PDB file of C-alpha atoms in Angstrom:
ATOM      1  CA  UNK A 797     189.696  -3.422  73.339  1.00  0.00           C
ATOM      2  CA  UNK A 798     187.121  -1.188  71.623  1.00  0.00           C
ATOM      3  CA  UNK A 799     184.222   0.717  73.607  1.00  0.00           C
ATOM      4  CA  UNK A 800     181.155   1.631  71.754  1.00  0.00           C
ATOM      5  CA  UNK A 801     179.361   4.655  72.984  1.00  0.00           C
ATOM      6  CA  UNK A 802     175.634   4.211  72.860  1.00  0.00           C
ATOM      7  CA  UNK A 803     173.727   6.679  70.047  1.00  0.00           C
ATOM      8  CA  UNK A 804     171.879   9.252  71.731  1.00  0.00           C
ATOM      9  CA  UNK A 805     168.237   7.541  71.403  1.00  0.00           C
ATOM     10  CA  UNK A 806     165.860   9.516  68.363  1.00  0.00           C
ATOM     11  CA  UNK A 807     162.736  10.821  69.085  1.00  0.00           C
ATOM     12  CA  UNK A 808     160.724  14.018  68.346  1.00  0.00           C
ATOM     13  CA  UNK A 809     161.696  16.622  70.686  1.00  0.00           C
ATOM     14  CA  UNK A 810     160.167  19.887  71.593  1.00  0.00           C
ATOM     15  CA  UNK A 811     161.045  23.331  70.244  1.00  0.00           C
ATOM     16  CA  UNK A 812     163.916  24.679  72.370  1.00  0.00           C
ATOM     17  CA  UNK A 813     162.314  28.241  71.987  1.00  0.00           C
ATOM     18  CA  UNK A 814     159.064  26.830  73.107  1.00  0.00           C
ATOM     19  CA  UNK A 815     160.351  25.347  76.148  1.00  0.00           C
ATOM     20  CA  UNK A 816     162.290  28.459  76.788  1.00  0.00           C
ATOM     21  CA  UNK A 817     158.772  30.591  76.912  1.00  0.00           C
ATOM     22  CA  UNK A 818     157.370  27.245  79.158  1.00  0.00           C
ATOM     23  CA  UNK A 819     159.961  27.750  81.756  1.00  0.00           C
ATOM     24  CA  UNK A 820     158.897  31.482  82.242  1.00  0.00           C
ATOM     25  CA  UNK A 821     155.285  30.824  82.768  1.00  0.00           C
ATOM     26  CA  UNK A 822     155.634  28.058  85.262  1.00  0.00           C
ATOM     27  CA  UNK A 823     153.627  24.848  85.918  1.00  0.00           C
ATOM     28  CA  UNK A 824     151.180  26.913  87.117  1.00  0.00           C
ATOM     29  CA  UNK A 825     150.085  29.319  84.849  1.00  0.00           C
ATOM     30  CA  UNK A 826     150.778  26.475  82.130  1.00  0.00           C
ATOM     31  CA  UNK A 827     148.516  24.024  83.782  1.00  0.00           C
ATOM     32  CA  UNK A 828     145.669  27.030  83.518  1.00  0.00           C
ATOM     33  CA  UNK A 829     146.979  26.885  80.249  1.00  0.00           C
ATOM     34  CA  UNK A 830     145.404  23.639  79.412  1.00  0.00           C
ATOM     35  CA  UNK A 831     142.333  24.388  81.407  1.00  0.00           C
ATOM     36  CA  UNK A 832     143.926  22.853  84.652  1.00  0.00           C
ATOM     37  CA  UNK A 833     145.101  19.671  83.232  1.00  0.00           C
ATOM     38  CA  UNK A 834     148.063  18.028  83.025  1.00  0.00           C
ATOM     39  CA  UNK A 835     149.975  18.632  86.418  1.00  0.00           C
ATOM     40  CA  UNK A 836     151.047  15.436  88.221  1.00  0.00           C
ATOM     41  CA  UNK A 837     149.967  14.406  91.644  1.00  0.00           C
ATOM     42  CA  UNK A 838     150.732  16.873  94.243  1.00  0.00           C
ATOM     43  CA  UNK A 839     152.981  14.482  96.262  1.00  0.00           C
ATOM     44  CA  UNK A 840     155.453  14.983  93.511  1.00  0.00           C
ATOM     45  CA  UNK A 841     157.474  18.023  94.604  1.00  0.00           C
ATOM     46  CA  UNK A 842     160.623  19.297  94.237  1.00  0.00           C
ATOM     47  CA  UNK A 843     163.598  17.599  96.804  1.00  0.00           C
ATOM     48  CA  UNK A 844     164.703  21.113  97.389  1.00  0.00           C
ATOM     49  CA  UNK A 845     162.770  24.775  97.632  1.00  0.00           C
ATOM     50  CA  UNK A 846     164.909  26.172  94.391  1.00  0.00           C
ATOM     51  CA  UNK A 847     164.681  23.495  92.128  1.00  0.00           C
ATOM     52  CA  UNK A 848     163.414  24.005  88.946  1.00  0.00           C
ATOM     53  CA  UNK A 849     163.172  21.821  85.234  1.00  0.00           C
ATOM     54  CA  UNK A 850     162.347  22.392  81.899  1.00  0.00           C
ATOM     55  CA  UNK A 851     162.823  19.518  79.305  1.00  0.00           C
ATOM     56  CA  UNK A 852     162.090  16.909  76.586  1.00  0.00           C
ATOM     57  CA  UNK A 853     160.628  13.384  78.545  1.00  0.00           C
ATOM     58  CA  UNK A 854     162.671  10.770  78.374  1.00  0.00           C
ATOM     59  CA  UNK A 855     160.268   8.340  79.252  1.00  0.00           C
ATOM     60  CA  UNK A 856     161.196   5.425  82.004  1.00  0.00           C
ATOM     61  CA  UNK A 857     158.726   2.402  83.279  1.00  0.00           C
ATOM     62  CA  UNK A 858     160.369   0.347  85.920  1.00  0.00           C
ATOM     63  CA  UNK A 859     159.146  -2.002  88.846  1.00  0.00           C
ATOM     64  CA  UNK A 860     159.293  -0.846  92.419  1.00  0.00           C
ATOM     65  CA  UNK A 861     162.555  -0.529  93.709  1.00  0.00           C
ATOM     66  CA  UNK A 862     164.259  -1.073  90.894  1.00  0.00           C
ATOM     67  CA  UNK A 863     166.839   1.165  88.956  1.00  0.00           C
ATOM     68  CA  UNK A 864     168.263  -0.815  86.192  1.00  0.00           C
ATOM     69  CA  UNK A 865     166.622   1.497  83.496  1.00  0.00           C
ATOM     70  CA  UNK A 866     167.515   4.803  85.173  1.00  0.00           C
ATOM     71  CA  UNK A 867     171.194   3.786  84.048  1.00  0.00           C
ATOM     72  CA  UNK A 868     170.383   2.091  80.644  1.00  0.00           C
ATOM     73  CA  UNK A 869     168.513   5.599  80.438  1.00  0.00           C
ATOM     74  CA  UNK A 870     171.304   7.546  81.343  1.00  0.00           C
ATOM     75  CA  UNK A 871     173.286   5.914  78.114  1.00  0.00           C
ATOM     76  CA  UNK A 872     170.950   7.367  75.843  1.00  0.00           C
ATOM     77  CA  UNK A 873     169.803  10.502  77.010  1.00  0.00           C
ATOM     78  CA  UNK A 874     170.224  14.016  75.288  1.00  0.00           C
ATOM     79  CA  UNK A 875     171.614  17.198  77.109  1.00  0.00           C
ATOM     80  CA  UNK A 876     168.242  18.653  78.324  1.00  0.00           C
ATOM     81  CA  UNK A 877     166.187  15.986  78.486  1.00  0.00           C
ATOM     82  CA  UNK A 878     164.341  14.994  81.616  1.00  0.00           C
ATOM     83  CA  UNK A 879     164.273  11.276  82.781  1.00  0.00           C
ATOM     84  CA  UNK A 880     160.226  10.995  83.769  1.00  0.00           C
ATOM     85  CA  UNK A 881     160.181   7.394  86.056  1.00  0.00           C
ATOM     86  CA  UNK A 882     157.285   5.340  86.700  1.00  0.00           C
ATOM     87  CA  UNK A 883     158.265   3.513  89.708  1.00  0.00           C
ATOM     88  CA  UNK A 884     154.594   2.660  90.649  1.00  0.00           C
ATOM     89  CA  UNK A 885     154.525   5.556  93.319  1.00  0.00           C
ATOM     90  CA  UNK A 886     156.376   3.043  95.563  1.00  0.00           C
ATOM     91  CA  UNK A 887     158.430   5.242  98.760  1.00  0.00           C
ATOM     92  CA  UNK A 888     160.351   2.304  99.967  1.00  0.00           C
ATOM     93  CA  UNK A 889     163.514   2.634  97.891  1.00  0.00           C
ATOM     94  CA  UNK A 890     165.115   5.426  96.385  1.00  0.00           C
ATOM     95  CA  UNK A 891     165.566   4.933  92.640  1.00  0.00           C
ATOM     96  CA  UNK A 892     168.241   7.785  92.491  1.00  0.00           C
ATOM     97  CA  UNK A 893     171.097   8.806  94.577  1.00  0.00           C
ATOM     98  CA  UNK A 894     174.437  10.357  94.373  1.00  0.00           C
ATOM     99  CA  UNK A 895     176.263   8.696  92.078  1.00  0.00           C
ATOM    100  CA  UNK A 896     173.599   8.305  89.901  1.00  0.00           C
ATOM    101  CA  UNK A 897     173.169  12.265  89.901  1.00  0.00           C
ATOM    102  CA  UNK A 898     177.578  12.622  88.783  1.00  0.00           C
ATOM    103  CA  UNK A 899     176.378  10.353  85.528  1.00  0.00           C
ATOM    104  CA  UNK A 900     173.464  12.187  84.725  1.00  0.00           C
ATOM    105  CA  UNK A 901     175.088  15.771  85.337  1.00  0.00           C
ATOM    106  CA  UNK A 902     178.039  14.262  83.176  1.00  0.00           C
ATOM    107  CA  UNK A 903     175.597  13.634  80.464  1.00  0.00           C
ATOM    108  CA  UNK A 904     173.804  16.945  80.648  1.00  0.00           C
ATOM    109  CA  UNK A 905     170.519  15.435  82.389  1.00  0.00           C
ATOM    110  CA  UNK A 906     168.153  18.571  83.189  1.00  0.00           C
ATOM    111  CA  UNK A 907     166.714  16.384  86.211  1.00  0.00           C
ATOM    112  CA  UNK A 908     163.993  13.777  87.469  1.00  0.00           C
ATOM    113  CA  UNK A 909     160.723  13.901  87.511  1.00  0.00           C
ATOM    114  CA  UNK A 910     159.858  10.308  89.777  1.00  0.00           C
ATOM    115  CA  UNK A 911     156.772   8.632  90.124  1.00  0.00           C
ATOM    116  CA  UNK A 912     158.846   6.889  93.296  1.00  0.00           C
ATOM    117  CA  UNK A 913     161.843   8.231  95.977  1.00  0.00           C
ATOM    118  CA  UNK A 914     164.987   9.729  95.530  1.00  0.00           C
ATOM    119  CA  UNK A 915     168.320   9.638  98.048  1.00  0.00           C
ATOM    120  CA  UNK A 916     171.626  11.729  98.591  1.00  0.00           C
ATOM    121  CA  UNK A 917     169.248  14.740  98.460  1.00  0.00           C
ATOM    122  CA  UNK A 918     171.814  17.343  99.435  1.00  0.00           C
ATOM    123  CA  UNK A 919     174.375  15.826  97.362  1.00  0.00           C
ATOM    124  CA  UNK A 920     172.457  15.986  94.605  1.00  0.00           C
ATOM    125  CA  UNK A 921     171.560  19.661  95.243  1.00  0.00           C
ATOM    126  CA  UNK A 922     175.273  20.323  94.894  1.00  0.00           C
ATOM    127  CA  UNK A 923     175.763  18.435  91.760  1.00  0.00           C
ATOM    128  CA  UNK A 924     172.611  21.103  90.690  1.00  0.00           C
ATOM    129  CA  UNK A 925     170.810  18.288  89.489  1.00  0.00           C
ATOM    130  CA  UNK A 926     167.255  18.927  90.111  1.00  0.00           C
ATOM    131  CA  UNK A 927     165.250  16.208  91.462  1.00  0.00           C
ATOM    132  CA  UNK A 928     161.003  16.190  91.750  1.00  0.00           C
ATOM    133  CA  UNK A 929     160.041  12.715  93.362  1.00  0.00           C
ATOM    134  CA  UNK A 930     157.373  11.438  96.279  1.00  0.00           C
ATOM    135  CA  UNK A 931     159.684  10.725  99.267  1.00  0.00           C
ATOM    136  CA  UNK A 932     163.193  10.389 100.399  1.00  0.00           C
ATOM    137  CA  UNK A 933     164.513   7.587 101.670  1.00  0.00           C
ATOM    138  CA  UNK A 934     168.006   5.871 102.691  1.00  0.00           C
ATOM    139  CA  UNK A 935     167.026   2.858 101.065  1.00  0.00           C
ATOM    140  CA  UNK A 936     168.982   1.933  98.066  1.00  0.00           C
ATOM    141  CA  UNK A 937     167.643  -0.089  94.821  1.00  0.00           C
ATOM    142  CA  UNK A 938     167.469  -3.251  92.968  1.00  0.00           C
ATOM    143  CA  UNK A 939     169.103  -3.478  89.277  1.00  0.00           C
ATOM    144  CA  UNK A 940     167.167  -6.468  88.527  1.00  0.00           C
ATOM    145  CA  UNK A 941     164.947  -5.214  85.814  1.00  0.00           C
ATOM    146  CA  UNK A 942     163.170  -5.866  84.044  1.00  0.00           C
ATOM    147  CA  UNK A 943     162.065  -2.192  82.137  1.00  0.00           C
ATOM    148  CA  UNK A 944     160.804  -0.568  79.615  1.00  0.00           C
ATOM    149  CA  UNK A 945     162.440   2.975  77.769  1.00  0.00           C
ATOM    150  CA  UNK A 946     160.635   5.360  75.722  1.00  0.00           C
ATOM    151  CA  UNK A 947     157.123   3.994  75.711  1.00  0.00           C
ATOM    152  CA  UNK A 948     153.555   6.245  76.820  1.00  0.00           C
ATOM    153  CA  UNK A 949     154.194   5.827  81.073  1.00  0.00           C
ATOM    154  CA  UNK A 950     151.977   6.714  83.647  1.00  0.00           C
ATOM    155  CA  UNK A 951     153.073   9.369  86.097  1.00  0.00           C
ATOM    156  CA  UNK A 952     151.653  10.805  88.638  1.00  0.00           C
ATOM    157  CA  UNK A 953     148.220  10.476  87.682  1.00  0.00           C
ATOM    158  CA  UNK A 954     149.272  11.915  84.158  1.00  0.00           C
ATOM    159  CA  UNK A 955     150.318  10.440  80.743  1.00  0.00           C
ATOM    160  CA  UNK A 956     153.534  10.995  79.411  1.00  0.00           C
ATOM    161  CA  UNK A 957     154.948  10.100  75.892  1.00  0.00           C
ATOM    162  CA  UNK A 958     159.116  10.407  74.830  1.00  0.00           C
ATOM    163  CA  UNK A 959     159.384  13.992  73.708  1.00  0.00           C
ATOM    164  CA  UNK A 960     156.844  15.671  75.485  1.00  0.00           C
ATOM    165  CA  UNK A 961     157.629  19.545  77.414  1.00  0.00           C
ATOM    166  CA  UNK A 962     158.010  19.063  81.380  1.00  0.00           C
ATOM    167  CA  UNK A 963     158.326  22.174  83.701  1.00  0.00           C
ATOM    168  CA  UNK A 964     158.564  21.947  87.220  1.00  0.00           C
ATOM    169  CA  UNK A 965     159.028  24.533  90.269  1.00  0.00           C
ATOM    170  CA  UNK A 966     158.365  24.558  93.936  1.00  0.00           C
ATOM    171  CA  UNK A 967     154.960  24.255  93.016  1.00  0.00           C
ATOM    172  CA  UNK A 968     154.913  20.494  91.822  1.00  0.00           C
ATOM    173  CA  UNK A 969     155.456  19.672  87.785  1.00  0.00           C
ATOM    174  CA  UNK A 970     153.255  19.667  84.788  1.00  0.00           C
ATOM    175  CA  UNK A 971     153.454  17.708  81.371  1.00  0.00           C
ATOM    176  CA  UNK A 972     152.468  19.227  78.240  1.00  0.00           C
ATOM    177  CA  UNK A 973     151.833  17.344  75.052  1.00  0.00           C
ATOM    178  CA  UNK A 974     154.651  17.941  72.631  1.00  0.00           C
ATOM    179  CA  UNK A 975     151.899  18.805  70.130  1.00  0.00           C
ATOM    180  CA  UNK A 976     150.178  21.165  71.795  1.00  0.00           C
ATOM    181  CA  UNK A 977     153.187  22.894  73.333  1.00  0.00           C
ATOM    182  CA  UNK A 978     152.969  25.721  70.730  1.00  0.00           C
ATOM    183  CA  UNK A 979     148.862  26.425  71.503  1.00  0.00           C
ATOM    184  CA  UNK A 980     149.930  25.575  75.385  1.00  0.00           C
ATOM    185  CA  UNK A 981     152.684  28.739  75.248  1.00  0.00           C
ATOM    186  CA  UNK A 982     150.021  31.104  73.236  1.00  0.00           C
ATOM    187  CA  UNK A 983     146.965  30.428  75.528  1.00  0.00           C
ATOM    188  CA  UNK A 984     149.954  31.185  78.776  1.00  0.00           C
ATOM    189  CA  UNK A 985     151.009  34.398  77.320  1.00  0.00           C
ATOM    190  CA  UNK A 986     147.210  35.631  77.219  1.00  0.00           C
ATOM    191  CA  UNK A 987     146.525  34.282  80.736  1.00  0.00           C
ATOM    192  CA  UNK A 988     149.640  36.349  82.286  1.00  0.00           C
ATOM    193  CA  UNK A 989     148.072  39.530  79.834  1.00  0.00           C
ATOM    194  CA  UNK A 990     144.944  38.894  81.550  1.00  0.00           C
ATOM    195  CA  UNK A 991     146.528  38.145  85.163  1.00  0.00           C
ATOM    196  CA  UNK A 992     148.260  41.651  85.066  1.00  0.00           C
ATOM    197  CA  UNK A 993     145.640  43.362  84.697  1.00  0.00           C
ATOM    198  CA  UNK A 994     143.820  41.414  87.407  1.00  0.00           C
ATOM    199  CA  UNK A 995     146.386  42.527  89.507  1.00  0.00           C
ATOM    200  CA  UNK A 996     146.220  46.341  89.462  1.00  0.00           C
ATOM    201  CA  UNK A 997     142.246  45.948  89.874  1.00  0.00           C
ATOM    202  CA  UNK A 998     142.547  43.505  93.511  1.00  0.00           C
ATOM    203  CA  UNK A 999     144.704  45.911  94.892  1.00  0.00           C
ATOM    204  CA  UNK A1000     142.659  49.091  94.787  1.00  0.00           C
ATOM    205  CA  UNK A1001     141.058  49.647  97.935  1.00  0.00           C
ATOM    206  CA  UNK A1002     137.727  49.705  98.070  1.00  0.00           C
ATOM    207  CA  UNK A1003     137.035  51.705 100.661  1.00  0.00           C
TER     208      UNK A1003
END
C-alpha cells in the first residue's frame, strides 16, 4: 500500500524578516500603522492571557459548525502559517479542539485565528498552540463540508487573502496586506520613535 503525502499548498508568503519586525510592534501599534485599520472584531481574543501569533494566512471558509476544512487545511499547511477560519461568527460549536491542536502542532501550525469557537482550551495551551477565536464551547463539530481553501475570506469584519501577515496578542489580532507589509513595518518603527518620545514628555510633572 502506498501513502501519498499532500504537497505543501503554493502561495506567496510574507518576508520572514518582515514578520519578525511585525511581531515586535504588536497588533496595536501595527494597526496605528495602517491608520487604525485592519484589526478584526474585538470579540476575537486570545483563548489564553499569553498567547501570541505571527504568520502567513492560510485562508479557511467553512459553514457553521463545521470542521471538515480545518483538517483538509491541516494537510497542506506550511510550518508558520496561521489557519484564519471563517465560520460565520457562529459560537455554537467549537471548530477546534484537542486533537485537532496534536495535528496542527505536528505540522508546525503557528495557531488560529477563528471567525467561530474553539474547545479543549487548556489542552491546547499545553500543546502551545495558540488559539484567537469568539467563544468556547463543549460543543463538538460537523465534518460535512462543504468548504472552500485559500480564497479572499471574511473575518472578523476584515478581509483576508492566502499569504497575508497576521499578529495577534492579548490585545485581539490584526491582518496586514502581504503587500503592504514592508510600508506597514516602516510607518511602525516611526510610530514607536515617535511614542518614546511621547513618553518622557507625559510623565514630567507639571506642577
Amino acid at each position: 500500500m502506498t501513502i501519498t503525502t499532500p504537497e505543501i499548498a503554493d502561495f506567496d508568503r510574507c518576508d520572514p524578516g518582515l514578520l519578525a519586525s511585525l511581531a515586535h510592534y504588536g497588533p496595536a501599534m501595527v494597526s496605528d500603522a495602517m491608520e487604525r485599520f485592519g484589526a478584526l472584531d474585538s470579540e476575537i481574543q486570545a483563548q489564553w492571557p499569553t498567547a501570541g501569533l505571527v504568520g502567513n494566512a492560510f485562508t479557511v471558509w467553512t459553514r457553521s459548525g463545521d470542521n471538515l476544512a480545518v483538517h483538509a487545511a491541516l494537510d497542506l499547511v506550511a510550518p508558520g502559517d496561521i489557519l484564519v477560519v471563517n465560520g460565520s461568527g457562529d459560537k455554537s460549536r467549537a471548530l477546534i479542539g484537542e486533537m485537532i491542536g496534536i495535528k496542527a502542532k505536528a505540522r508546525g501550525v503557528a495557531g488560529f485565528v477563528i471567525d467561530g469557537a474553539a474547545r479543549d482550551i487548556d489542552a491546547l495551551r499545553e500543546l502551545d498552540v495558540p488559539v484567537f477565536a469568539r467563544a468556547s464551547t463543549p460543543a463538538g463539530p460537523y465534518k460535512h463540508g462543504p468548504f472552500r481553501l485559500l480564497q479572499p475570506i471574511a473575518v472578523g469584519g476584515v478581509c483576508v487573502w492566502p499569504g497575508d501577515a497576521v499578529v495577534a496578542d492579548r490585545d485581539g489580532v490584526t491582518v496586514v496586506p502581504r503587500i503592504s507589509l514592508a510600508d506597514t513595518v516602516e510607518k511602525a518603527a516611526q510610530i514607536e520613535t515617535q511614542e518614546a518620545t511621547k513618553r518622557i514628555a507625559n510623565a514630567k510633572p507639571i506642577r
